[in-house]
Amino acid sequence: MDVIVEGCIQHFFVVGDHYFFMLNLLDISVNSNRLNLPPGVFQRSNSTLGIFIDSGTPITLIDQRTNIVNAYELVILALQIHYDTLGLVRTAHSSGSEENYELCYNDKPDFQQHPTITYHFQGADYTVDSKFMTIHFGEQGYFCVSILPGNGSSVLGAYHQQNMRIIYDGNNNSIQFYPENCAGDHTIG
């Protein structure tokens, strides 16, 4: 049975083995604003490139110990400027939260102006839908940006992989992806 895919399928090559896939991350945009990170900012001291993709890591981690600049800090600053410009009020998150989210805001009823984030890889751009940029704590009345600081590595986590069909091609060391509504997917178990 042939599968018909509407839209653009992007693909890029990865470095890795059958357990880990390392993607060559070149830059990041918040909405359409590129951060213009310096070349090689995500290159590791052992010459590995970029960011791991891992569906077993819930929240995306951006390394705060990148070369030249602190990439995590720059991404958080761009997101903070976005929300501050819209007049949202920052709040401290609940200490009962399992994660240590840095950037949280009081929620407004019907607020929908969350930004997108685009990871610019060598050969492809991967855009995270705005609805997956935040985690809402409805009963407490706030939301937090769904990015955490990495300590020595960056990981594209499962939350930022939602509604994206990702195909791992281990034979060719590449990944293909395209946006798709995955709400109807079935699980086995």
Short mmCIF file of C-alpha atoms in Angstrom, two decimals:
data_model
loop_
_atom_site.label_atom_id
_atom_site.label_comp_id
_atom_site.label_asym_id
_atom_site.label_seq_id
_atom_site.Cartn_x
_atom_site.Cartn_y
_atom_site.Cartn_z
CA MET A 1 0.00 0.00 0.00
CA ASP A 2 1.44 3.36 -1.02
CA VAL A 3 1.31 6.22 1.42
CA ILE A 4 0.50 9.62 -0.01
CA VAL A 5 2.14 12.45 1.86
CA GLU A 6 0.98 16.00 1.36
CA GLY A 7 3.51 18.72 1.99
CA CYS A 8 7.25 18.75 1.94
CA ILE A 9 9.35 15.87 3.22
CA GLN A 10 12.70 17.14 4.42
CA HIS A 11 15.65 14.98 5.21
CA PHE A 12 19.16 15.36 6.50
CA PHE A 13 22.07 13.13 7.26
CA VAL A 14 23.03 12.24 10.78
CA VAL A 15 26.08 11.04 12.58
CA GLY A 16 25.48 8.17 14.91
CA ASP A 17 25.04 4.52 15.45
CA HIS A 18 21.86 2.50 15.79
CA TYR A 19 21.13 3.95 19.24
CA PHE A 20 21.91 7.67 18.97
CA PHE A 21 21.40 10.13 16.15
CA MET A 22 23.39 13.38 16.22
CA LEU A 23 22.06 16.19 14.01
CA ASN A 24 24.19 19.05 12.69
CA LEU A 25 22.39 22.04 14.24
CA LEU A 26 23.50 25.32 12.66
CA ASP A 27 21.14 27.92 14.11
CA ILE A 28 17.78 28.47 15.85
CA SER A 29 14.92 30.89 15.13
CA VAL A 30 12.17 32.09 17.44
CA ASN A 31 9.21 32.88 15.20
CA SER A 32 10.94 34.15 12.07
CA ASN A 33 13.80 35.80 13.97
CA ARG A 34 17.06 33.93 13.49
CA LEU A 35 19.40 34.10 16.45
CA ASN A 36 22.42 34.07 14.11
CA LEU A 37 24.43 31.87 16.41
CA PRO A 38 28.14 31.77 15.54
CA PRO A 39 29.26 28.92 13.24
CA GLY A 40 30.32 25.86 15.21
CA VAL A 41 28.49 26.93 18.38
CA PHE A 42 27.05 23.43 18.84
CA GLN A 43 30.22 21.53 17.89
CA ARG A 44 31.47 19.47 20.82
CA SER A 45 35.07 19.26 21.94
CA ASN A 46 35.24 15.70 20.61
CA SER A 47 34.25 17.03 17.14
CA THR A 48 30.68 15.67 17.29
CA LEU A 49 28.08 17.99 15.89
CA GLY A 50 24.96 19.55 17.19
CA ILE A 51 22.04 17.99 18.91
CA PHE A 52 20.77 14.48 19.62
CA ILE A 53 17.23 13.52 18.65
CA ASP A 54 15.68 11.30 21.31
CA SER A 55 12.01 10.40 21.74
CA GLY A 56 12.89 9.04 25.20
CA THR A 57 13.85 12.49 26.49
CA PRO A 58 10.58 14.29 27.29
CA ILE A 59 11.68 17.95 27.14
CA THR A 60 14.15 19.54 24.72
CA LEU A 61 17.50 20.44 26.24
CA ILE A 62 19.67 23.19 24.79
CA ASP A 63 23.25 23.13 25.97
CA GLN A 64 24.27 26.07 28.11
CA ARG A 65 27.95 25.21 27.67
CA THR A 66 28.15 25.71 23.91
CA ASN A 67 31.18 27.21 22.19
CA ILE A 68 31.56 31.00 22.13
CA VAL A 69 28.07 31.88 23.46
CA ASN A 70 25.48 30.31 25.77
CA ALA A 71 22.93 29.05 23.21
CA TYR A 72 20.35 28.15 25.88
CA GLU A 73 20.49 31.65 27.35
CA LEU A 74 20.03 33.26 23.92
CA VAL A 75 17.01 31.09 23.09
CA ILE A 76 15.40 31.81 26.47
CA LEU A 77 16.08 35.54 26.05
CA ALA A 78 14.39 35.56 22.61
CA LEU A 79 11.37 33.74 24.05
CA GLN A 80 11.26 36.10 27.03
CA ILE A 81 11.29 39.14 24.73
CA HIS A 82 8.39 37.62 22.76
CA TYR A 83 6.21 37.12 25.86
CA ASP A 84 7.25 40.35 27.59
CA THR A 85 6.36 42.33 24.46
CA LEU A 86 2.85 40.86 24.65
CA GLY A 87 2.47 42.11 28.22
CA LEU A 88 2.51 38.75 29.99
CA VAL A 89 3.67 38.64 33.60
CA ARG A 90 6.48 36.28 34.60
CA THR A 91 5.92 34.00 37.54
CA ALA A 92 7.93 31.55 39.57
CA HIS A 93 6.87 28.01 38.80
CA SER A 94 5.55 25.64 41.40
CA SER A 95 8.27 24.05 43.46
CA GLY A 96 6.23 20.85 43.17
CA SER A 97 7.08 20.65 39.48
CA GLU A 98 9.32 17.78 38.52
CA GLU A 99 11.24 19.93 36.03
CA ASN A 100 13.06 23.16 36.76
CA TYR A 101 11.53 25.43 34.11
CA GLU A 102 13.21 28.81 33.92
CA LEU A 103 10.71 30.81 31.90
CA CYS A 104 7.11 30.77 33.18
CA TYR A 105 4.24 33.23 32.82
CA ASN A 106 0.80 33.76 34.28
CA ASP A 107 -1.70 32.40 31.78
CA LYS A 108 -4.30 34.66 30.20
CA PRO A 109 -7.67 33.27 29.13
CA ASP A 110 -7.68 32.43 25.41
CA PHE A 111 -4.03 33.46 24.93
CA GLN A 112 -2.81 31.85 21.69
CA GLN A 113 0.25 33.90 20.66
CA HIS A 114 2.90 31.35 21.51
CA PRO A 115 5.94 31.47 19.21
CA THR A 116 7.30 28.77 16.98
CA ILE A 117 10.89 27.64 17.18
CA THR A 118 12.84 26.46 14.15
CA TYR A 119 15.93 24.33 14.38
CA HIS A 120 18.08 25.00 11.30
CA PHE A 121 19.94 21.81 10.47
CA GLN A 122 22.36 21.23 7.66
CA GLY A 123 19.95 20.41 4.83
CA ALA A 124 16.61 20.98 6.60
CA ASP A 125 14.59 23.29 8.84
CA TYR A 126 12.54 21.69 11.62
CA THR A 127 9.76 23.94 12.97
CA VAL A 128 8.06 23.16 16.27
CA ASP A 129 4.39 24.14 16.24
CA SER A 130 3.58 26.93 18.68
CA LYS A 131 1.19 24.72 20.67
CA PHE A 132 4.13 22.51 21.67
CA MET A 133 6.31 25.39 22.86
CA THR A 134 4.79 25.55 26.33
CA ILE A 135 3.53 23.30 29.07
CA HIS A 136 0.38 24.56 30.76
CA PHE A 137 -0.29 24.14 34.46
CA GLY A 138 -3.98 25.01 34.20
CA GLU A 139 -5.00 24.59 37.82
CA GLN A 140 -2.13 26.80 38.96
CA GLY A 141 -2.82 29.34 36.18
CA TYR A 142 0.57 29.51 34.48
CA PHE A 143 2.59 28.04 31.63
CA CYS A 144 6.30 27.40 31.14
CA VAL A 145 8.46 27.28 28.03
CA SER A 146 9.17 23.64 27.18
CA ILE A 147 12.96 23.95 26.98
CA LEU A 148 15.44 23.12 29.73
CA PRO A 149 19.17 23.83 30.04
CA GLY A 150 21.49 21.05 28.95
CA ASN A 151 24.75 20.47 30.75
CA GLY A 152 27.14 19.35 28.06
CA SER A 153 24.66 18.28 25.39
CA SER A 154 21.56 19.34 23.50
CA VAL A 155 18.62 16.99 22.86
CA LEU A 156 15.55 17.46 20.66
CA GLY A 157 13.04 15.88 23.03
CA ALA A 158 9.70 14.16 22.51
CA TYR A 159 7.57 17.21 23.34
CA HIS A 160 9.06 19.05 20.34
CA GLN A 161 8.56 15.98 18.15
CA GLN A 162 4.76 15.99 18.45
CA ASN A 163 2.76 16.01 15.22
CA MET A 164 5.92 15.43 13.22
CA ARG A 165 6.30 12.17 11.33
CA ILE A 166 9.95 11.22 11.78
CA ILE A 167 11.47 8.38 9.80
CA TYR A 168 14.83 7.00 10.89
CA ASP A 169 16.79 5.50 8.00
CA GLY A 170 19.64 3.64 9.67
CA ASN A 171 20.87 2.15 6.40
CA ASN A 172 21.55 5.60 4.95
CA ASN A 173 22.25 7.47 8.21
CA SER A 174 19.48 9.95 7.52
CA ILE A 175 16.24 11.18 9.00
CA GLN A 176 13.17 12.26 7.09
CA PHE A 177 10.39 14.29 8.63
CA TYR A 178 7.21 16.10 7.77
CA PRO A 179 4.37 17.70 9.76
CA GLU A 180 1.40 15.40 10.32
CA ASN A 181 -1.55 15.26 12.67
CA CYS A 182 -0.61 12.19 14.68
CA ALA A 183 -3.65 12.27 16.98
CA GLY A 184 -5.12 9.22 15.26
CA ASP A 185 -2.04 7.05 15.64
CA HIS A 186 -2.58 3.77 17.41
CA THR A 187 -0.28 2.33 20.01
CA ILE A 188 0.43 -1.31 20.60
CA GLY A 189 0.31 -2.63 24.10
#
